[in-house]
Short mmCIF file of C-alpha atoms in Angstrom, two decimals:
data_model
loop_
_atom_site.label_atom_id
_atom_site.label_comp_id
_atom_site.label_asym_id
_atom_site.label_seq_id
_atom_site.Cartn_x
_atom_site.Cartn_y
_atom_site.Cartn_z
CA UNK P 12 12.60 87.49 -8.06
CA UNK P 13 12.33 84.16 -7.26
CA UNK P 14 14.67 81.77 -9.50
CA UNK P 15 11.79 79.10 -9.53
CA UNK P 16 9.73 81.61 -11.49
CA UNK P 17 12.66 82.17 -13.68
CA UNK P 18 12.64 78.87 -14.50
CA UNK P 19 9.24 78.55 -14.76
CA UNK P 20 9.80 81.47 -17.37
CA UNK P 21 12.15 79.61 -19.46
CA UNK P 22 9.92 76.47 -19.65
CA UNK P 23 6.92 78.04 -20.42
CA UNK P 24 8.32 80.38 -23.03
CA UNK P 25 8.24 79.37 -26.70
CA UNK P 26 10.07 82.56 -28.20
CA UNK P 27 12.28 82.56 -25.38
CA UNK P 28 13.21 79.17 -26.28
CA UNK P 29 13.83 79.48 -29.59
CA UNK P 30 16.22 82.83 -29.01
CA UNK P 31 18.12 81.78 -25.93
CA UNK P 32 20.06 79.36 -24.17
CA UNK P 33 21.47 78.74 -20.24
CA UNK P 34 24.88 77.88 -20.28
CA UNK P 35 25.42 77.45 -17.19
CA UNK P 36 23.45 77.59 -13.36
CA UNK P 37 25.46 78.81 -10.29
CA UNK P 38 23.44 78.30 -7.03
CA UNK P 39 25.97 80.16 -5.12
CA UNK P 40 25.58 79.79 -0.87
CA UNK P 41 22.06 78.73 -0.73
CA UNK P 42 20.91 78.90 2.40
CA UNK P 43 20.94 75.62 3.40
CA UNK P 44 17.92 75.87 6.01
CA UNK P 45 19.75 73.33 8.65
CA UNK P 46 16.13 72.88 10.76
CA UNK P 47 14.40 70.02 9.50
CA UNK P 48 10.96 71.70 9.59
CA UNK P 49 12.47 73.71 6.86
CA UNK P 50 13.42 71.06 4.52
CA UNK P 51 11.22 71.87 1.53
CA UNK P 52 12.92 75.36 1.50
CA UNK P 53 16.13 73.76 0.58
CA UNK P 54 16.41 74.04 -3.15
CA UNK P 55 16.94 70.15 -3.77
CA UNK P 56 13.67 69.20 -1.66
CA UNK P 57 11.79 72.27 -3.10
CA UNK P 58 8.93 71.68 -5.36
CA UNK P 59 10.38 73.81 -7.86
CA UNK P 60 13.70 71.83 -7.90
CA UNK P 61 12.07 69.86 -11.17
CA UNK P 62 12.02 72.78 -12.92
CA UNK P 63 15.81 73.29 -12.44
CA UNK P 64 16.98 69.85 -13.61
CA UNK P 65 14.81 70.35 -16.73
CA UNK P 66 16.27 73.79 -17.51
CA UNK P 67 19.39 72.05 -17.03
CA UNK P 68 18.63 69.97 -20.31
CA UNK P 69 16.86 72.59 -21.98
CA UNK P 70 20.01 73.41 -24.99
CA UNK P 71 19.38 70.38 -26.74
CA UNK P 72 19.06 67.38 -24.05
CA UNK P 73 22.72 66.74 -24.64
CA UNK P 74 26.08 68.43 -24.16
CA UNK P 75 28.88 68.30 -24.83
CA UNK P 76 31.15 65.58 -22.06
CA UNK P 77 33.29 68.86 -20.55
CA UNK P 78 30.56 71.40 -20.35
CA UNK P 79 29.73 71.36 -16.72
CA UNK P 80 26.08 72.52 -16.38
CA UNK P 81 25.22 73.14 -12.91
CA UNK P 82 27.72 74.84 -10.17
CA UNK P 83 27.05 74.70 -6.22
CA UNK P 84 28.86 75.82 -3.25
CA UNK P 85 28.55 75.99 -0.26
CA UNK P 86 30.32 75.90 3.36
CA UNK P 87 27.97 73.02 4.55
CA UNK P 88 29.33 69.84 2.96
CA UNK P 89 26.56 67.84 3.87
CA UNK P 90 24.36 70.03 1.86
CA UNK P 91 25.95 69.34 -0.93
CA UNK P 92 26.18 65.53 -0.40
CA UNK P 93 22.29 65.64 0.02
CA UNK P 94 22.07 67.73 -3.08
CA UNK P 95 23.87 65.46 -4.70
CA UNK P 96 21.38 62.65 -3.52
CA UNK P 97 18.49 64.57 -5.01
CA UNK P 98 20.13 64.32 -8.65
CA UNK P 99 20.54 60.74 -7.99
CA UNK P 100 16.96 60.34 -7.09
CA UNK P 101 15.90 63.14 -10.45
CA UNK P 102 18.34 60.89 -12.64
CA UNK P 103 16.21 57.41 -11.61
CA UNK P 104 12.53 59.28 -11.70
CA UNK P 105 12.67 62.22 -13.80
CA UNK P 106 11.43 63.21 -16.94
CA UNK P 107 12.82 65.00 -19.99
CA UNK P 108 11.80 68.75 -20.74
CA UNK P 109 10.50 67.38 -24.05
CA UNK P 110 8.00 65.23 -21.81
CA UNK P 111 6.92 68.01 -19.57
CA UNK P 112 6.56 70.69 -22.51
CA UNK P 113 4.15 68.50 -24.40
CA UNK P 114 1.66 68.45 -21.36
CA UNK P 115 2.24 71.87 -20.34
CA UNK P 116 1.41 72.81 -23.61
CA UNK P 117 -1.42 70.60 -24.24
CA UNK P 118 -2.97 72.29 -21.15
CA UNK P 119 -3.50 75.95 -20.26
CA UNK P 120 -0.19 76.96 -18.98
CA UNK P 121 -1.82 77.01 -15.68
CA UNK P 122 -0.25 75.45 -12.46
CA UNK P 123 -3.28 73.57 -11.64
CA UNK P 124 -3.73 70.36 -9.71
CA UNK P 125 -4.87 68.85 -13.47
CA UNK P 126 -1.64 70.22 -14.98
CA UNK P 127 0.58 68.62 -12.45
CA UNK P 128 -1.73 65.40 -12.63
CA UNK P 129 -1.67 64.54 -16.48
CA UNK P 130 2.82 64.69 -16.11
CA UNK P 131 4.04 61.89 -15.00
CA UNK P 132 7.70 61.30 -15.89
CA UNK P 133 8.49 57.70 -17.17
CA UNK P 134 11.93 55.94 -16.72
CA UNK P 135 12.64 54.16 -19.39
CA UNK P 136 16.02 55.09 -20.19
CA UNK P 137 16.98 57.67 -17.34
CA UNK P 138 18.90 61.03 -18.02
CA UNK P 139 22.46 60.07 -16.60
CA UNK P 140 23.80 63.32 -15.22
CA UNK P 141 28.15 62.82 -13.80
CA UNK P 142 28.49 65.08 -10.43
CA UNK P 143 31.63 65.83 -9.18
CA UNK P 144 32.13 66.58 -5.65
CA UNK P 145 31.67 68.03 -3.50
CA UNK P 146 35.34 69.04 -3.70
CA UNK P 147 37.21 71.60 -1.39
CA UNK P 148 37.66 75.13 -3.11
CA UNK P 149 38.75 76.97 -0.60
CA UNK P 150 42.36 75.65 -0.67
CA UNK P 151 42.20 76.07 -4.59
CA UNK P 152 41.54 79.68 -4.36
CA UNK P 153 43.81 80.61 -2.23
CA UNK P 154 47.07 78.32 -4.18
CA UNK P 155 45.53 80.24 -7.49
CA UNK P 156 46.31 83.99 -7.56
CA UNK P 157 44.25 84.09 -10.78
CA UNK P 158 41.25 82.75 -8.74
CA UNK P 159 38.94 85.31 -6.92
CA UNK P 160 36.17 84.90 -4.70
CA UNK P 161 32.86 84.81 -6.61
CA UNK P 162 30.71 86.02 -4.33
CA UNK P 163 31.12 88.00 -0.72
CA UNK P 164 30.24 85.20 1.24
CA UNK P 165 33.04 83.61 -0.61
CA UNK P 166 35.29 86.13 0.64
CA UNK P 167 34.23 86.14 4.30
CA UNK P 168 34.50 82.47 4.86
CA UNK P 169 38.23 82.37 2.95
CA UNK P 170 39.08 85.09 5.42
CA UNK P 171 38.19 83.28 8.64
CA UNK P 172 39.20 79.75 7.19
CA UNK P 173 36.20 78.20 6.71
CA UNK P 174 36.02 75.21 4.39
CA UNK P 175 34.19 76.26 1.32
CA UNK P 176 33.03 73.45 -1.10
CA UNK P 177 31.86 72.74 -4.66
CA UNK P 178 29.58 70.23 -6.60
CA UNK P 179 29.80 70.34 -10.35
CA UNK P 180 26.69 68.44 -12.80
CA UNK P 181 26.66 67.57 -16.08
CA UNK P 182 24.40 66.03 -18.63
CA UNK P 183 26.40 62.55 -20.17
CA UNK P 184 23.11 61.33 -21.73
CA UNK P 185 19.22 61.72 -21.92
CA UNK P 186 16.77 59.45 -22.76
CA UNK P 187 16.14 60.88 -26.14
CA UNK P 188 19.71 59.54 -27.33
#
């Protein structure tokens, strides 16, 4: 499955809503799709990246100041400095999921060119989300015994030294407060 339909899923789901909650997103090793022909498959320039950043602020809009909500790594820093960009730029622009649940359910709950017409996020008072990074974790996990690789690309790039690194978001504010 596809994690933009999952969140697609969440958004569009009332009872699921009301019943459940996403502590926390790990986008673990995306591929980071270095060709720049395939720049809209990278998950911060994907259309679907919206989707994420509003499931993000789903449980309640706010949190609380430690609870990190969004985890990245990767072994290509840059990707991470660019994702890091793209919250920047969905921080200035972006809308709440309050905003884009009251048009998606005043329409059909179809992805329509008229669905994605009538949204149009206002900026007002922007979301302000705090990222952190991205920070090396490679040398962390190997000074922490308690610390074990969390996925098996993990584990192959610790083995041959590679530089593995992290970018942490959080929600400070949104523009419901």
């Amino acid at each position: 499955a596809e994690l933009s339909d999952f969140w697609k899923c969440c958004l569009s789901s009332i009872q699921w809503q009301e019943s459940a909650s996403i502590y926390k997103h790990y986008l673990l090793y995306p591929n980071p799709y270095p060709k720049k022909s395939r720049l809209k498959s990278r998950f911060y320039a994907h259309p679907a990246f919206p989707l994420l950043m509003m499931t993000i602020m789903m449980d309640g809009d706010v949190l609380s100041a430690e609870e990190e909500k969004l985890v990245v790594r990767s072994n290509w820093k840059g990707y991470l400095n660019e994702f890091k960009a793209a919250i920047g730029i969905w921080q200035d622009c972006g809308g709440t999921f309050s905003e884009w649940k009251t048009t998606y359910l005043a329409s059909d709950g179809s992805n329509s060119p008229d669905t994605a017409d009538g949204w149009h996020p206002t900026s007002d008072t922007p979301i302000i989300f705090e990222s952190s990074g991205p920070n090396r974790m490679d040398i962390v996990i190997k000074d922490d015994p308690t610390l074990l690789p969390m996925t098996n690309f993990e584990a192959k790039y610790l083995e041959c030294g590679e530089s593995i690194y992290e970018l942490t978001t959080r929600v400070v504010r949104s523009r419901e407060n």
